[in-house]
XYZ file of C-alpha atoms in Angstrom:
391
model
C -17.551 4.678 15.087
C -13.849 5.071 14.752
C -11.516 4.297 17.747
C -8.191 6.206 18.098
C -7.462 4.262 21.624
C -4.510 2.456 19.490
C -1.504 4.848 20.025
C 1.060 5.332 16.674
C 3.935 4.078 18.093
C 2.088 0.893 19.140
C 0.568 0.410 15.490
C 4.216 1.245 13.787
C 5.573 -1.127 15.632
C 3.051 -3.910 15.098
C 3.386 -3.331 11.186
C 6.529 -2.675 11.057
C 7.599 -6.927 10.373
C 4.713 -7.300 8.177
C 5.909 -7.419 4.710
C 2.488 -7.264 3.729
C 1.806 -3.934 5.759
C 5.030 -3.086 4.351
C 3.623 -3.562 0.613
C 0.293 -1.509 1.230
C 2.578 1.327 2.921
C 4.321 1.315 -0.597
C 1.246 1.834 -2.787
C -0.087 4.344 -0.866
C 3.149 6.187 -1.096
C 2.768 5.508 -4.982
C -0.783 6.970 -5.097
C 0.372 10.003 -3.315
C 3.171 10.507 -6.127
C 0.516 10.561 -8.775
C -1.440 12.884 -6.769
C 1.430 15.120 -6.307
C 1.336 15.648 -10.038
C -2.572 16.683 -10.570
C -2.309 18.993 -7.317
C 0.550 20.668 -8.485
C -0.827 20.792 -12.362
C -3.317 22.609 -10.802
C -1.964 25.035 -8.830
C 0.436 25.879 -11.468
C -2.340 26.338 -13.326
C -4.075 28.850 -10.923
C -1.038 30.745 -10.720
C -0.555 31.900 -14.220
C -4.580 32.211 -14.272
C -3.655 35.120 -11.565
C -0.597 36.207 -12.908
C -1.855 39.843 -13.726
C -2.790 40.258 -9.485
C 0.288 39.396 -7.816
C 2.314 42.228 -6.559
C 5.478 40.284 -7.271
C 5.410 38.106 -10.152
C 9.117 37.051 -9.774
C 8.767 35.882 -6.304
C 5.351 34.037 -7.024
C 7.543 32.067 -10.287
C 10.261 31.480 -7.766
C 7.479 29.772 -5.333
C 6.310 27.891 -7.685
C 9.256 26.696 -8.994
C 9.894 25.494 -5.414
C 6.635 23.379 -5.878
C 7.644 21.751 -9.092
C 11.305 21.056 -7.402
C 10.365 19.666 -4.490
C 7.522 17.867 -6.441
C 9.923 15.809 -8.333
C 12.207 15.161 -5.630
C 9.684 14.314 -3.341
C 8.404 11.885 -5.258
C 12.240 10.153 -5.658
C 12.633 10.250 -1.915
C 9.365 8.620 -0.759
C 9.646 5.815 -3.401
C 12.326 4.005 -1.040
C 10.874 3.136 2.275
C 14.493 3.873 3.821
C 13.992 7.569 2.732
C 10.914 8.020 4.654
C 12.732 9.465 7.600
C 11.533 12.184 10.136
C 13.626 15.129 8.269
C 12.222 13.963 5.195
C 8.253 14.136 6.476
C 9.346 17.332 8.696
C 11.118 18.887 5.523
C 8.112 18.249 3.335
C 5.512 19.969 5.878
C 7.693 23.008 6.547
C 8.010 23.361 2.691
C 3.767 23.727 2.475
C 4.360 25.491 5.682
C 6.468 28.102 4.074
C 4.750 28.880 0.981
C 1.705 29.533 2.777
C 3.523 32.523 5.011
C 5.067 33.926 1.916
C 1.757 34.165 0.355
C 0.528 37.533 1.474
C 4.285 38.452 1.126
C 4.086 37.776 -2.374
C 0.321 38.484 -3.297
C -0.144 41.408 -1.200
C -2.231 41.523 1.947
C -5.414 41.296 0.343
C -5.207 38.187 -1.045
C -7.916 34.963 -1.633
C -6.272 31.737 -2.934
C -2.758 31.083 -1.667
C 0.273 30.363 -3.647
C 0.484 26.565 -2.718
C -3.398 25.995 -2.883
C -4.299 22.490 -2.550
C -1.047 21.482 -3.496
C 0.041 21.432 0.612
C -2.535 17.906 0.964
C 0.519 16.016 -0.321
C 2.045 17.141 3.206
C -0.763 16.045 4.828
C -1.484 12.754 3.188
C 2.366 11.978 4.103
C 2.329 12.531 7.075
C -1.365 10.500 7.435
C 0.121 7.401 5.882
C 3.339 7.529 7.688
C 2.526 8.374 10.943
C -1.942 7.285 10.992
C -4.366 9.652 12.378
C -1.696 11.398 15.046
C 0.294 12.817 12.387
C -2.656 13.659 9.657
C -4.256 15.537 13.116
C -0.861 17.057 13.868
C 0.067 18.755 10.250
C -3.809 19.330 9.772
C -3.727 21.618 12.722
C -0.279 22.904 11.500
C -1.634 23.627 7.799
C -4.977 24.759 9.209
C -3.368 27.247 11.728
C -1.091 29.109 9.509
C -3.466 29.262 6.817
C -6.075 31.263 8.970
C -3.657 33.414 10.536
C -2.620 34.820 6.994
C -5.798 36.080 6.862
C -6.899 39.172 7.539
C -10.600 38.403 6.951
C -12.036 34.756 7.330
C -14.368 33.906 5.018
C -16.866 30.468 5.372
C -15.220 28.977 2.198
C -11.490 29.387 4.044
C -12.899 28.088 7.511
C -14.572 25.180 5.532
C -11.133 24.617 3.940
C -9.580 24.651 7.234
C -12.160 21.857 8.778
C -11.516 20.064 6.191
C -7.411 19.607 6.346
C -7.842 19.311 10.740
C -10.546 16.357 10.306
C -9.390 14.754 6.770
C -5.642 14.579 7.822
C -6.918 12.279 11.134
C -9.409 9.975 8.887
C -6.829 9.449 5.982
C -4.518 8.435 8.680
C -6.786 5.888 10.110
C -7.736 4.102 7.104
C -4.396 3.698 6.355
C -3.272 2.268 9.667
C -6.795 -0.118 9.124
C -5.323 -1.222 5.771
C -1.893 -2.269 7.020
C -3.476 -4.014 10.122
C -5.959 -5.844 7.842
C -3.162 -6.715 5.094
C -0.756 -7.798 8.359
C -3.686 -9.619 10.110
C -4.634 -11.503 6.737
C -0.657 -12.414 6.719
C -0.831 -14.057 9.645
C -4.066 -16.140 9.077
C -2.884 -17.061 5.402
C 0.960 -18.420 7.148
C -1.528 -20.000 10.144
C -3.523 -21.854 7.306
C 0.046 -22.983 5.355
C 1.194 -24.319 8.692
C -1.956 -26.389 9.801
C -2.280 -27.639 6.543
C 1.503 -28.900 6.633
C 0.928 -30.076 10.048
C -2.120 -32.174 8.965
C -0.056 -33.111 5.926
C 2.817 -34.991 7.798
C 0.107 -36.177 9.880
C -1.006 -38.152 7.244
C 1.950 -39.136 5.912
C 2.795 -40.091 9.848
C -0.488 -42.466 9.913
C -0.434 -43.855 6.572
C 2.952 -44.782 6.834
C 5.101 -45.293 10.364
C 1.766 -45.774 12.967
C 0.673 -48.401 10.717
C 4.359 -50.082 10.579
C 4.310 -49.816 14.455
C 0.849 -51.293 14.842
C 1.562 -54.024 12.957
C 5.067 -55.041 14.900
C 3.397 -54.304 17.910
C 0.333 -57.180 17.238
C 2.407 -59.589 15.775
C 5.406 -58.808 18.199
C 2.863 -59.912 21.114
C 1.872 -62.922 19.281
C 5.247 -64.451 18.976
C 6.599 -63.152 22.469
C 9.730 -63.535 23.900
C 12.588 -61.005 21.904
C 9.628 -60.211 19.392
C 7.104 -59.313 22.326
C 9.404 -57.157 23.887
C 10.341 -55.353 20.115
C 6.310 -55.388 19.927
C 6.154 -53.568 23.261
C 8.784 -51.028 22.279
C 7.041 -50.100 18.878
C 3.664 -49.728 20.962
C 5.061 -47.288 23.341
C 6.175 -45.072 19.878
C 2.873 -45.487 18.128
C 1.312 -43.732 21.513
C 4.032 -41.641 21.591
C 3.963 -40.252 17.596
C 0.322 -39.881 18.185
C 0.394 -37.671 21.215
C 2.675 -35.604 19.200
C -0.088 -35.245 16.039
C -2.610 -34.658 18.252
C -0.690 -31.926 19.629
C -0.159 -30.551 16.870
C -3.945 -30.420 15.504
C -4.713 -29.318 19.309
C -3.416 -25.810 17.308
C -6.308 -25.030 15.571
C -9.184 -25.077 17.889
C -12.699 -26.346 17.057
C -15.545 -24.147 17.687
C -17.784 -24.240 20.659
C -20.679 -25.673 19.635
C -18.671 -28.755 17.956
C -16.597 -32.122 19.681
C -13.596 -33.194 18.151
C -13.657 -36.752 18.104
C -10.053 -37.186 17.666
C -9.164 -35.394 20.696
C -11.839 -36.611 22.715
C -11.082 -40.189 22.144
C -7.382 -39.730 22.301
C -8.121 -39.061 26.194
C -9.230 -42.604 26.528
C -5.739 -44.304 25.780
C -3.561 -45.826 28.058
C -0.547 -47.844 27.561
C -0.368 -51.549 27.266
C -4.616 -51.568 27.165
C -6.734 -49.111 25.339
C -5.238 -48.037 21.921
C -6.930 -45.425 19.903
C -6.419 -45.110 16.033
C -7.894 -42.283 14.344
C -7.449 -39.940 11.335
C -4.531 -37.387 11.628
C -7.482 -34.209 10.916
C -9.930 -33.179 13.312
C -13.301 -35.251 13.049
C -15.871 -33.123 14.691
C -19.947 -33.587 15.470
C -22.238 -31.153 16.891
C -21.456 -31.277 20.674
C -24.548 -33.222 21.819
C -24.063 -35.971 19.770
C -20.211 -36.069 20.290
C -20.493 -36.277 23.622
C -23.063 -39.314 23.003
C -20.749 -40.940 20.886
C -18.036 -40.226 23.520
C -20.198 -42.017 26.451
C -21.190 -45.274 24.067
C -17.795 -46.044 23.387
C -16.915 -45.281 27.238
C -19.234 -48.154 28.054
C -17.794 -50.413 25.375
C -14.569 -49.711 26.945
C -16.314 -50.071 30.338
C -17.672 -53.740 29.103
C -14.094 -55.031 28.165
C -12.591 -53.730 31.665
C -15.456 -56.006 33.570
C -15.783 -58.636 31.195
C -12.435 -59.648 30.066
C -10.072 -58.030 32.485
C -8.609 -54.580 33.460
C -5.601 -54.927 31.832
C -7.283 -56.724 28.903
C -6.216 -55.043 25.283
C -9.026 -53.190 23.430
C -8.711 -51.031 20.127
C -10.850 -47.883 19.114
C -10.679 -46.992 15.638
C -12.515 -43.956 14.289
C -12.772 -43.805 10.180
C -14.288 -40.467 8.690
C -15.866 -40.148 5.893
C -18.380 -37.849 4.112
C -21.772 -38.999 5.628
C -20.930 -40.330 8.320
C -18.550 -41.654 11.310
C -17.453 -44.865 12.167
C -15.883 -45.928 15.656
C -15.114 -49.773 16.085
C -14.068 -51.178 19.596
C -13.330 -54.121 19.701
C -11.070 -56.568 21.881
C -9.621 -60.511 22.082
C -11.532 -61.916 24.499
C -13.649 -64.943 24.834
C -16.698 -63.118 23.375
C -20.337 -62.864 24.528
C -21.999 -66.333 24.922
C -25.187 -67.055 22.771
C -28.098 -65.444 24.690
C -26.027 -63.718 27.063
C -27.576 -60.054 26.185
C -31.265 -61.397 25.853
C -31.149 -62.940 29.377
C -29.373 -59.620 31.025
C -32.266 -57.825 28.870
C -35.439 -60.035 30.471
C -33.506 -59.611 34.074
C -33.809 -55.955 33.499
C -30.404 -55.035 33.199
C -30.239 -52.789 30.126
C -26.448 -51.886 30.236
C -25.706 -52.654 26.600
C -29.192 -51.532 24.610
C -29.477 -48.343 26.919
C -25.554 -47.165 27.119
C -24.492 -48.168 23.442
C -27.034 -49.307 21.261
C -30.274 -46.521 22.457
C -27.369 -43.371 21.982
C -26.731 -44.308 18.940
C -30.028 -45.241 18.008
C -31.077 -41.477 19.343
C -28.560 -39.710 16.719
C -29.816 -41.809 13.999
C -26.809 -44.251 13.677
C -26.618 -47.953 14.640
C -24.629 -50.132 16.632
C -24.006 -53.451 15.794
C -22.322 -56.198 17.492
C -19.934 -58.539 16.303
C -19.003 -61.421 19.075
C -17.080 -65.010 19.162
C -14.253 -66.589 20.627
C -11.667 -64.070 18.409
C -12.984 -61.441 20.876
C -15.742 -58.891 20.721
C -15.909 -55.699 17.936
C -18.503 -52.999 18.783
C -19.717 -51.188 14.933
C -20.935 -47.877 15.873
C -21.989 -45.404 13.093
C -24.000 -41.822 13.444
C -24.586 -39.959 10.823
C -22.647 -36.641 10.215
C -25.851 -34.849 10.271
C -26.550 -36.119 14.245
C -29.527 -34.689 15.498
C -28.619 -32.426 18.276
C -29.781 -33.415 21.950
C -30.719 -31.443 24.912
């Protein structure tokens, strides 16, 4: 069903930036030129057909050598969109206007076919594309109106002409409106795409480059301490900081609602001086039942190093993406898990690590493995891309 409920103004003005609205604007303008030409071939062709039944000849050639004037002028001043002013569209519809009232002048009262013929849809269609359905409704009634008043008898094949400028004029107009909202709609998407993909572009650059630079004064700044620890410290704070600002950036484009992005997600679970999260600069996304899995196994990994080794005590998530699957490693510098440690919480009946960690990621299909020793502690989690989705 077609919807009118936009009003003209509000449409010109919402085109009006788009060079791409701009362009289609243009070729319409150029197809109306062309069809200038056939609809006045053809009523100059009419014309002489009839030449023997006019009551005055002269005056008929002079009308039609208004046509062919105006015709080629016309088509000059619509070519530049500066020219497509209101005297210019008003100028062009009193023009049909007045060739159709000089008809029966010309012809004689008892006339048929008028002078102009089909040659007054260029009106029309001008107005249609400049100013949408409004103006193809307003110079439809206009053309429609005059034309039937002429008449002194109204025949079905003049009515049916009529109904056919008062409801084409309207339908012309909104197609062309649809055009230049779809060609200034497709603008925007197509300088929204450039933009992310720039974004995600320095984002790599970012990570590749300066986050790992920072990382790596920032671990061997708090292994030398003193000067260095505090030049560590400083770099760390930067790292956090430049990520916030990627993340904010892919925060842009938003993922869709049956999805988790893992980058995002994760990136909630830093804080400074204890948790640091590395991940890829572009979104890394699971069905949302087995993101949020994945979110509450490394939560308890995370939840292991805060009552094991201390609340302040330094842990790293990082989350590598890659065709067929995802990996997230947490790991931290602890003392480690002492042999026989998880077997004898297991037999006691606490089942913190194989229910929280290791059966999630056992229920999407992945696997956890565990990596312990006086270095510190690295949780290996991996789930497939294809997670099956949970209730």
């Amino acid at each position: 069903m077609l919807s009118f409920s936009r009003s003209p103004g509000a449409t010109l003005r919402r085109v009006s930036s788009s060079p791409a609205a701009v362009a289609v604007q243009d070729r319409l303008f150029r197809a109306l030129a062309v069809l200038r030409v056939i609809v006045l071939a053809n009523a100059v062709a009419l014309n002489l057909y009839r030449w023997g039944h006019y009551r005055h000849p002269v005056a008929v050639a002079a009308c039609v050598t208004v046509m062919v004037l105006w015709t080629g002028l016309a088509t000059w001043l619509y070519a530049d969109p500066r020219r497509r002013t209101r005297l210019l569209l008003g100028a062009d519809l009193a023009i049909a206007l007045a060739l159709l009232v000089a008809t029966p002048l010309v012809k004689g009262s008892g006339f048929h076919a008028t002078v102009p013929g089909f040659w007054v849809m260029a009106a029309l269609l001008a107005w249609s594309i400049q100013y949408r359905w409004a103006g193809g409704l307003v110079a439809g009634l206009l053309l429609a109106s005059v034309d039937l008043s002429l008449r002194p008898e109204i025949r079905q094949s003049d009515y049916g002409n009529a109904f056919l400028l008062v409801i084409g004029g309207p339908i012309v107009g909104f197609m062309c409106a649809s055009l230049q909202e779809m060609a200034a709609d497709r603008e925007v998407a197509e300088r929204a795409a450039a933009m992310a993909a720039e974004r995600a572009r320095l984002a790599r650059v970012v990570h590749d480059g300066v986050l790992q630079v920072l990382a790596l004064v920032q671990r061997r700044g708090r292994e030398l301490g003193g000067e260095a620890g505090e030049l560590g410290r400083l770099a760390g704070e930067q790292e956090r900081e430049l990520r916030t600002l990627i993340r904010a950036q892919e925060a842009v484009t938003p993922t869709p609602a049956d999805t988790v992005d893992l980058v995002s997600e994760l990136s909630r679970l830093e804080r400074s001086g204890s948790v640091t999260v590395s991940t890829p600069a572009a979104p890394v996304e699971l069905p949302a039942a087995a993101g949020r899995e994945l979110l509450a196994a490394v939560r308890a990994c995370l939840d292991n190093v805060r009552v094991h080794v201390g609340d302040d005590a330094p842990a790293w998530v990082l989350v590598q993406a890659f065709p067929d699957r995802i990996e997230v490693s947490v790991r931290d510098d602890g003392p480690g898990i002492p042999p026989g440690r998880l077997e004898q919480a297991a037999a006691q009946g606490r089942l913190g690590v194989i229910g929280s960690i290791r059966g999630r990621i056992a229920d999407l299909g992945g696997s956890a493995q565990l990596v312990t020793g006086s270095g510190g502690t690295e949780w290996e989690l991996v789930v497939p891309r294809e997670a099956p989705g949970l209730p």
